[in-house]
Short mmCIF file of C-alpha atoms in Angstrom, two decimals:
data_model
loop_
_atom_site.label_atom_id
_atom_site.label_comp_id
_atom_site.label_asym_id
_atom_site.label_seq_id
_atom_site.Cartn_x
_atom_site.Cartn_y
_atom_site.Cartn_z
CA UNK T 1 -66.99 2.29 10.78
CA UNK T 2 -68.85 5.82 11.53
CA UNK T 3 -72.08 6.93 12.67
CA UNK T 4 -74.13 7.13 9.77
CA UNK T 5 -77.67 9.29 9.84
CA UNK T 6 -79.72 6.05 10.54
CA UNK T 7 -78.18 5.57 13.92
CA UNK T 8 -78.88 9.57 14.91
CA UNK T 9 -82.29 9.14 13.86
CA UNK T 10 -82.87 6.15 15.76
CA UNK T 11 -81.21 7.54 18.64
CA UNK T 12 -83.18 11.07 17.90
CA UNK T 13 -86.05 8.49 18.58
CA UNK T 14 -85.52 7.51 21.39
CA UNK T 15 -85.03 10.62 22.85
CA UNK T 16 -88.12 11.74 21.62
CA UNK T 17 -90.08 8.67 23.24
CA UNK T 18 -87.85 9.59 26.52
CA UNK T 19 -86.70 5.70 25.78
CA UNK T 20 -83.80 5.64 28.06
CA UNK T 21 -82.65 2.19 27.44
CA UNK T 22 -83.46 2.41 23.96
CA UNK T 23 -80.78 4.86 23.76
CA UNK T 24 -77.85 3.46 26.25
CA UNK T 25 -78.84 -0.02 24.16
CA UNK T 26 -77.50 1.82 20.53
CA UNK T 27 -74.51 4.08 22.24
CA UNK T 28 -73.35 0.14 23.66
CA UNK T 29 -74.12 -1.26 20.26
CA UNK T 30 -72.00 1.16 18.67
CA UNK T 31 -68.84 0.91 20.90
CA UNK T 32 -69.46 -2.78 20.75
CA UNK T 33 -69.39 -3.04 17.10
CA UNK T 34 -65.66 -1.05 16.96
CA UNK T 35 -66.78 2.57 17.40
CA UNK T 36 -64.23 4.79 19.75
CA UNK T 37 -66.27 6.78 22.47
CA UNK T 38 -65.73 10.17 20.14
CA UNK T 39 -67.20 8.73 17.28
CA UNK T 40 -70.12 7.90 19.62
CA UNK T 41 -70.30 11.42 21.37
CA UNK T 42 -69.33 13.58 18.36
CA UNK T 43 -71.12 11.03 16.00
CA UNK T 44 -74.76 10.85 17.99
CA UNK T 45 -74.91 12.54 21.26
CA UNK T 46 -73.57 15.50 20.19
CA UNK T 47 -75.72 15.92 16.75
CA UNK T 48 -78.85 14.49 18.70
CA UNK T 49 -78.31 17.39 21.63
CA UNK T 50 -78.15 19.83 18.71
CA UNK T 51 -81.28 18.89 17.46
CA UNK T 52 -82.64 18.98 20.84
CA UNK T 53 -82.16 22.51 20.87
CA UNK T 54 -83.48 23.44 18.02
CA UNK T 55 -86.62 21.87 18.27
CA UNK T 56 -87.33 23.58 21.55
CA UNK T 57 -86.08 26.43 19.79
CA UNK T 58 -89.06 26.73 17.31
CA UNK T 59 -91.16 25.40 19.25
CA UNK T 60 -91.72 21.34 18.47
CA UNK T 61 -90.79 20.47 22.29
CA UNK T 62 -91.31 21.42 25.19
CA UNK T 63 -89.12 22.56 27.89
CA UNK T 64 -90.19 19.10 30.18
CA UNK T 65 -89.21 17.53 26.69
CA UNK T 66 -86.16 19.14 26.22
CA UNK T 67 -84.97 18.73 30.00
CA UNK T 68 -85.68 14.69 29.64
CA UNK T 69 -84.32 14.18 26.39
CA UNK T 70 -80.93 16.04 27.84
CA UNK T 71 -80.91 13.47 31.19
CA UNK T 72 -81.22 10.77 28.84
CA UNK T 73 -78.50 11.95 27.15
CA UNK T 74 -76.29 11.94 30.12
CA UNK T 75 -77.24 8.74 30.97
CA UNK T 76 -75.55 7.68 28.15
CA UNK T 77 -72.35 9.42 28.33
CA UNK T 78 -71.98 8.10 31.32
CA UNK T 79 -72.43 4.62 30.46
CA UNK T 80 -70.57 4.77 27.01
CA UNK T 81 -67.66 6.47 29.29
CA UNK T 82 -67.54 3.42 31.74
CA UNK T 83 -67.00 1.39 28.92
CA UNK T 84 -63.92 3.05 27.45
CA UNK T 85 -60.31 2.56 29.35
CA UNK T 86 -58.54 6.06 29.45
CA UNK T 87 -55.64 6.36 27.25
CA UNK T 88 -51.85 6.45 28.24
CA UNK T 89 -51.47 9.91 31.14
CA UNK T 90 -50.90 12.38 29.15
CA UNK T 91 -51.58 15.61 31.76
CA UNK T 92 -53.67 17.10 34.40
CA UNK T 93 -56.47 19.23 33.38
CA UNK T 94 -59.01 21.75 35.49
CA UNK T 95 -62.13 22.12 33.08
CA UNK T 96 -65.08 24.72 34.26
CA UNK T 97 -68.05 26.69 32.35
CA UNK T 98 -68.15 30.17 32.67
CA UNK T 99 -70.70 31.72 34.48
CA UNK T 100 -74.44 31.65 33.54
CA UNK T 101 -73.77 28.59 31.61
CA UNK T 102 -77.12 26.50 32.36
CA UNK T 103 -76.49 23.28 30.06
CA UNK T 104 -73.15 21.60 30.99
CA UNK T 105 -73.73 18.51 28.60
CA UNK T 106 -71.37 19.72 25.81
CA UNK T 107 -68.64 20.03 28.35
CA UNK T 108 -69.24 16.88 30.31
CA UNK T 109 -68.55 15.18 26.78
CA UNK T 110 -65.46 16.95 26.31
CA UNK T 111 -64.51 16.03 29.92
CA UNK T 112 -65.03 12.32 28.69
CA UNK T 113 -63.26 12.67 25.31
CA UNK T 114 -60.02 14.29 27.37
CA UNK T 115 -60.01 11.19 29.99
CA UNK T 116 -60.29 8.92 27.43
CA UNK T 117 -57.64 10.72 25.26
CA UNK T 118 -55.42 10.24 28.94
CA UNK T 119 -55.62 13.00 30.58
CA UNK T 120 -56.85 13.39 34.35
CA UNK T 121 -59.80 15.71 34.21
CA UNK T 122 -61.40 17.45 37.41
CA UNK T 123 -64.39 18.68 36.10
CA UNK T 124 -66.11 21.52 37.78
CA UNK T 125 -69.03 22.70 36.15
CA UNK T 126 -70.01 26.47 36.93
CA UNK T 127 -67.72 27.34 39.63
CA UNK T 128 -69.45 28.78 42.48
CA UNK T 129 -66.57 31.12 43.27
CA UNK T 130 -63.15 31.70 42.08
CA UNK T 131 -61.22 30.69 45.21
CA UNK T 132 -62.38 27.07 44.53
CA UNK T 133 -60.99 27.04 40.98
CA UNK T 134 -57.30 28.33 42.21
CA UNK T 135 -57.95 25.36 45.05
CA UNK T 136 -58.20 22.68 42.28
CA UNK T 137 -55.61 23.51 40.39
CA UNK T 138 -52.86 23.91 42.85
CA UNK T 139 -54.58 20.48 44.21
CA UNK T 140 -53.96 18.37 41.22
CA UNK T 141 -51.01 20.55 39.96
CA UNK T 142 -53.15 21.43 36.64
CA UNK T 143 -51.27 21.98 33.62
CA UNK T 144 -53.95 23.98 31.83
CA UNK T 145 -57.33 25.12 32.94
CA UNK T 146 -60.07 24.53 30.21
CA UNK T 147 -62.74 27.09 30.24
CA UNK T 148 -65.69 25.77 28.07
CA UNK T 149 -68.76 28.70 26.66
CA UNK T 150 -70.98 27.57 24.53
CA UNK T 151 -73.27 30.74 24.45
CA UNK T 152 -71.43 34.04 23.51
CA UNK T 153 -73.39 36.28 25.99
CA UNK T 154 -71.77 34.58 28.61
CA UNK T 155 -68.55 35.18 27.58
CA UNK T 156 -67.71 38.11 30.10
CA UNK T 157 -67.73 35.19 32.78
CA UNK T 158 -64.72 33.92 31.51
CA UNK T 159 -62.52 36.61 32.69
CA UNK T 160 -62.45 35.88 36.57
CA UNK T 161 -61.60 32.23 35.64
CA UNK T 162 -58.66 33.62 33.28
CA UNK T 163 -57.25 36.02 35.63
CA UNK T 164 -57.72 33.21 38.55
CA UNK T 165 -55.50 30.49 36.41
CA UNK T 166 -52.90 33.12 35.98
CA UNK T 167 -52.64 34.59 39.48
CA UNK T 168 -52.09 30.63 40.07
CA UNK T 169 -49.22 30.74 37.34
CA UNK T 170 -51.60 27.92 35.05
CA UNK T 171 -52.67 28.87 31.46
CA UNK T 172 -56.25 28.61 29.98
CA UNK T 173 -57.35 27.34 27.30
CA UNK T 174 -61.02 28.02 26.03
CA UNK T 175 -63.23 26.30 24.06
CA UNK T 176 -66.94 25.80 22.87
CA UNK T 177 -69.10 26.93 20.34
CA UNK T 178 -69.27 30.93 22.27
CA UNK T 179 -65.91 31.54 21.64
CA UNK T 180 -65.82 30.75 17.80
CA UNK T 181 -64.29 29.69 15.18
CA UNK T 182 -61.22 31.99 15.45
CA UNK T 183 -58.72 32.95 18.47
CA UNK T 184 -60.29 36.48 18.63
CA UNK T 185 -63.10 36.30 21.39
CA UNK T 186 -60.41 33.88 23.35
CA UNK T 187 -57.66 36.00 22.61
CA UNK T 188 -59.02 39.32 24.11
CA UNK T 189 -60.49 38.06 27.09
CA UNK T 190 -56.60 36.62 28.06
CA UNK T 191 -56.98 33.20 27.42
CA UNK T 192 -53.69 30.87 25.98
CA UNK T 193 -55.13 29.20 22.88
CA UNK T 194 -58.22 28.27 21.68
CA UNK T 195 -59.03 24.63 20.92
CA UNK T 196 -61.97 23.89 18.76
CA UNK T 197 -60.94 19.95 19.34
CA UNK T 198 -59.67 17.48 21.30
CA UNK T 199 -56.78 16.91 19.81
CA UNK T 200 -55.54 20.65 19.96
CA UNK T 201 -55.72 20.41 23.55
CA UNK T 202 -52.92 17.98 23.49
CA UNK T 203 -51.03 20.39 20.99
CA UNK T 204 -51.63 23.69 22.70
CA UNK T 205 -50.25 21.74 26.29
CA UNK T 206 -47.26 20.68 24.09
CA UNK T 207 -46.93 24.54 22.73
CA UNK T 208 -46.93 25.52 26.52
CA UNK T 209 -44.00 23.18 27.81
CA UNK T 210 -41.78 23.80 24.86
CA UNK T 211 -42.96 27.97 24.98
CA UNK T 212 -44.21 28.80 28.37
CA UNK T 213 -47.74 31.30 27.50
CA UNK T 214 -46.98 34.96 28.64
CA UNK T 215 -50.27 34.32 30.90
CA UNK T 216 -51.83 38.04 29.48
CA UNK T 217 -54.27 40.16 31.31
CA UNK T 218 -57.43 40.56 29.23
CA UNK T 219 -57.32 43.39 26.73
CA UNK T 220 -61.13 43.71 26.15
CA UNK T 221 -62.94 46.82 26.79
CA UNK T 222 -63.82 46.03 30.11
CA UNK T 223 -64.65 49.49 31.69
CA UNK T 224 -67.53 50.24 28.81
CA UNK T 225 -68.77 46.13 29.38
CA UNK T 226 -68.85 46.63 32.95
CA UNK T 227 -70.94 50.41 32.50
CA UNK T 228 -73.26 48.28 30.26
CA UNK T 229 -73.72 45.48 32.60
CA UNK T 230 -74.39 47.23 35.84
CA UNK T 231 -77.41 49.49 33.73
CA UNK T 232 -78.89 46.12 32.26
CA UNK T 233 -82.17 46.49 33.34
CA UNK T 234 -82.94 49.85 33.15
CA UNK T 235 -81.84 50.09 29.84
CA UNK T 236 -83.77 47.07 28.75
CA UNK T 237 -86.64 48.19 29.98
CA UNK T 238 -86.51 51.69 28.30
CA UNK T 239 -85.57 49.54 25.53
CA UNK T 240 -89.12 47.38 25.68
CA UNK T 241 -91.07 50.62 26.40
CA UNK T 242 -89.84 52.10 23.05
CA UNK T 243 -90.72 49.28 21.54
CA UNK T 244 -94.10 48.94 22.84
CA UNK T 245 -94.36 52.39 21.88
CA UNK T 246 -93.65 52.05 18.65
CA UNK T 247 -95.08 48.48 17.72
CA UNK T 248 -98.25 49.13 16.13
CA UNK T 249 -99.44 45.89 17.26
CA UNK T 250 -96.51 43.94 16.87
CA UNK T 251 -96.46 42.91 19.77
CA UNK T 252 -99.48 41.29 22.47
CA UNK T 253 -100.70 43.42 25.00
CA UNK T 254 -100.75 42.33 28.38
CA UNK T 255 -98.28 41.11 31.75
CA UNK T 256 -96.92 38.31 30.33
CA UNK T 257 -96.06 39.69 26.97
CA UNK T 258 -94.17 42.65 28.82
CA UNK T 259 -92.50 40.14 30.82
CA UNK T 260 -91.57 38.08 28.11
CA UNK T 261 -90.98 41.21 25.52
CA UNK T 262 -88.18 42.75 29.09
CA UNK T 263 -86.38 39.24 29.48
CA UNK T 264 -85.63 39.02 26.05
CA UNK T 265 -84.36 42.47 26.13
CA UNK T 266 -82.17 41.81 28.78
CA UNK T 267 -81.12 39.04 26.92
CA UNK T 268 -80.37 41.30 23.90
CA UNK T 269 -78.11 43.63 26.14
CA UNK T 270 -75.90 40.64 27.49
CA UNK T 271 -75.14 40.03 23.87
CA UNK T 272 -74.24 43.67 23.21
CA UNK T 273 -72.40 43.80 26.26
CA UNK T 274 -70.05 40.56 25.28
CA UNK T 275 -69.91 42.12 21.61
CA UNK T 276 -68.35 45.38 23.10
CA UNK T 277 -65.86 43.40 25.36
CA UNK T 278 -64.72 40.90 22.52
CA UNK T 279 -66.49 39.91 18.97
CA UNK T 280 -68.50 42.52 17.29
CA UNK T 281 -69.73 39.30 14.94
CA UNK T 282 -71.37 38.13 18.29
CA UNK T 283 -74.46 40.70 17.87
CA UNK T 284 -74.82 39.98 14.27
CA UNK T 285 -74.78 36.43 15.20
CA UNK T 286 -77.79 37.12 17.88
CA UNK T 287 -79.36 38.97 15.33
CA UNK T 288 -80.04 36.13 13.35
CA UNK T 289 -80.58 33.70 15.80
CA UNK T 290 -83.69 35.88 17.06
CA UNK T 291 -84.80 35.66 14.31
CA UNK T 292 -85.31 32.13 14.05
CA UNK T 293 -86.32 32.17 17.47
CA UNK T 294 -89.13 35.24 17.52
CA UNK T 295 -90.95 33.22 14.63
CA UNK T 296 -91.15 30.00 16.87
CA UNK T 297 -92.27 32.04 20.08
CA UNK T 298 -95.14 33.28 17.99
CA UNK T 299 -93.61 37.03 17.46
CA UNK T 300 -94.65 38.77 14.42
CA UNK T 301 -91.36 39.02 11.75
CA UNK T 302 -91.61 42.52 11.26
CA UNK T 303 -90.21 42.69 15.70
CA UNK T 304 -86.89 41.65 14.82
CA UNK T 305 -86.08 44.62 12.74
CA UNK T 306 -87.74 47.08 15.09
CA UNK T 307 -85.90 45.71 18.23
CA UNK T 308 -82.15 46.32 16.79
CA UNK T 309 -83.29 49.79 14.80
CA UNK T 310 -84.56 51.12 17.98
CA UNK T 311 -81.64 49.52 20.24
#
């Protein structure tokens, strides 16, 4: 027995009449009726977060609607992982978001899918600093640190957390949806492997005990993502005033428009700069995802074009 679309619409419900209990009631039901916890998470919460996002994305919801629909939702993990014994030990994990990572849901999940796959988890969240992280792992002797992105822009904060696991003699692997579909982005910012599941968590820790990892330093283009990073907001505000220049009423005049119109170009450049350092896919992928966006934040379609011919 699976998920089927009738239970992610009913639980899409009840996250959308911020019925708590409504929601813990089917995630119980579900487990109850022979479901494992991933076929819960990857079945329902994890579709139903999706859709979260993309209805504050074009604009259906709110943020205060998106914010309580996402505490509802970890609610439920948390009750759906009290109710699931952990599997036989299988290893000792360290599992952190890199930095600038604001929604730590997806990797929460994933921190419940590993326990109850057997593995002992310490679960960080954003590290405030680095010295923690190597604390942790020598703490629970670690066999693998997983660093989780789910947004590509923030891949440059992956690197300190790499180069901490291997000063600490631990390898990393990464995961979530920033790092992609291939070992590319994972690849040249140092890390071990790349798991895009559960399972190949597992397999990459049995790769590293039969073939210890050479524990790499990152070969990305660091010096040119750095140059990038530290001009940010001058450039992105050059960026908005050629753009204002040239909009021909594109875009609305006035404060908060500017504001708006200079946070989104910052926004722009952190993509650049993590295209530069790893994925050159990663601004194309932006590209269209503005796309989608400008049209539910009210920008006329003709900005999209403008903004990446004149950046």
């Amino acid at each position: 027995m699976e998920p089927t679309d009738a239970h992610r619409a009913s639980y899409i419900a009840a996250l959308e009449r911020g019925d708590r209990r409504a929601a813990i009631r089917l995630a119980v039901e579900l487990l109850d009726a022979g479901m494992s916890l991933g076929d819960v998470v990857l079945g329902v919460l994890g579709p139903g977060q999706a859709e979260v996002g993309l209805r504050w994305q074009d604009g259906r919801w709110t943020r205060a609607q998106e914010r309580t629909a996402t505490d509802i939702a970890e609610a439920v993990l948390a009750v759906a992982a009290a109710r699931v014994p952990p599997g036989e030990p299988r290893g000792s994990l360290v599992l952190c978001l890199v930095e600038r990572e604001h929604h730590n849901l997806p990797a929460r999940m994933v921190a419940e899918l590993l326990r109850a796959d057997g593995f002992l988890v310490t679960f960080l969240g954003t590290p405030a600093a680095t010295a923690g992280v190597a604390r942790f792992l020598a703490q629970v002797e670690a066999d693998a640190l997983v660093v989780s992105c789910s947004i590509s822009m923030n891949l440059p904060g992956a690197i300190p957390l790499v180069l901490t696991a291997h000063g600490a003699g631990v390898p990393v692997i990464a995961g979530g949806r920033g790092f992609g579909s291939d070992e590319v982005r994972a690849t040249r910012l140092g890390a071990d492997a790349l798991a895009l599941s559960i399972g190949a968590v597992g397999e990459a820790l049995e790769r590293f005990a039969e073939t210890p990892p050479p524990l790499a330093m990152p070969t990305a283009e660091l010096a040119q993502q750095s140059e990038l990073a530290a001009s940010r907001i001058v450039l992105a505000d050059e960026l908005a005033d050629r753009i204002e220049y040239q909009q021909r009423g594109l875009v609305t005049r006035g404060p908060r428009s500017s504001r708006r119109l200079r946070s989104d170009m910052r926004t722009l450049l952190r993509f650049l700069e993590a295209a530069i350092l790893c994925d050159e896919r990663i601004l194309a992928e932006y590209a269209s995802w503005f796309a989608s966006r400008a049209r539910g934040q009210g920008y006329d379609e003709r900005l999209a074009p403008l903004i990446f011919r004149t950046l």
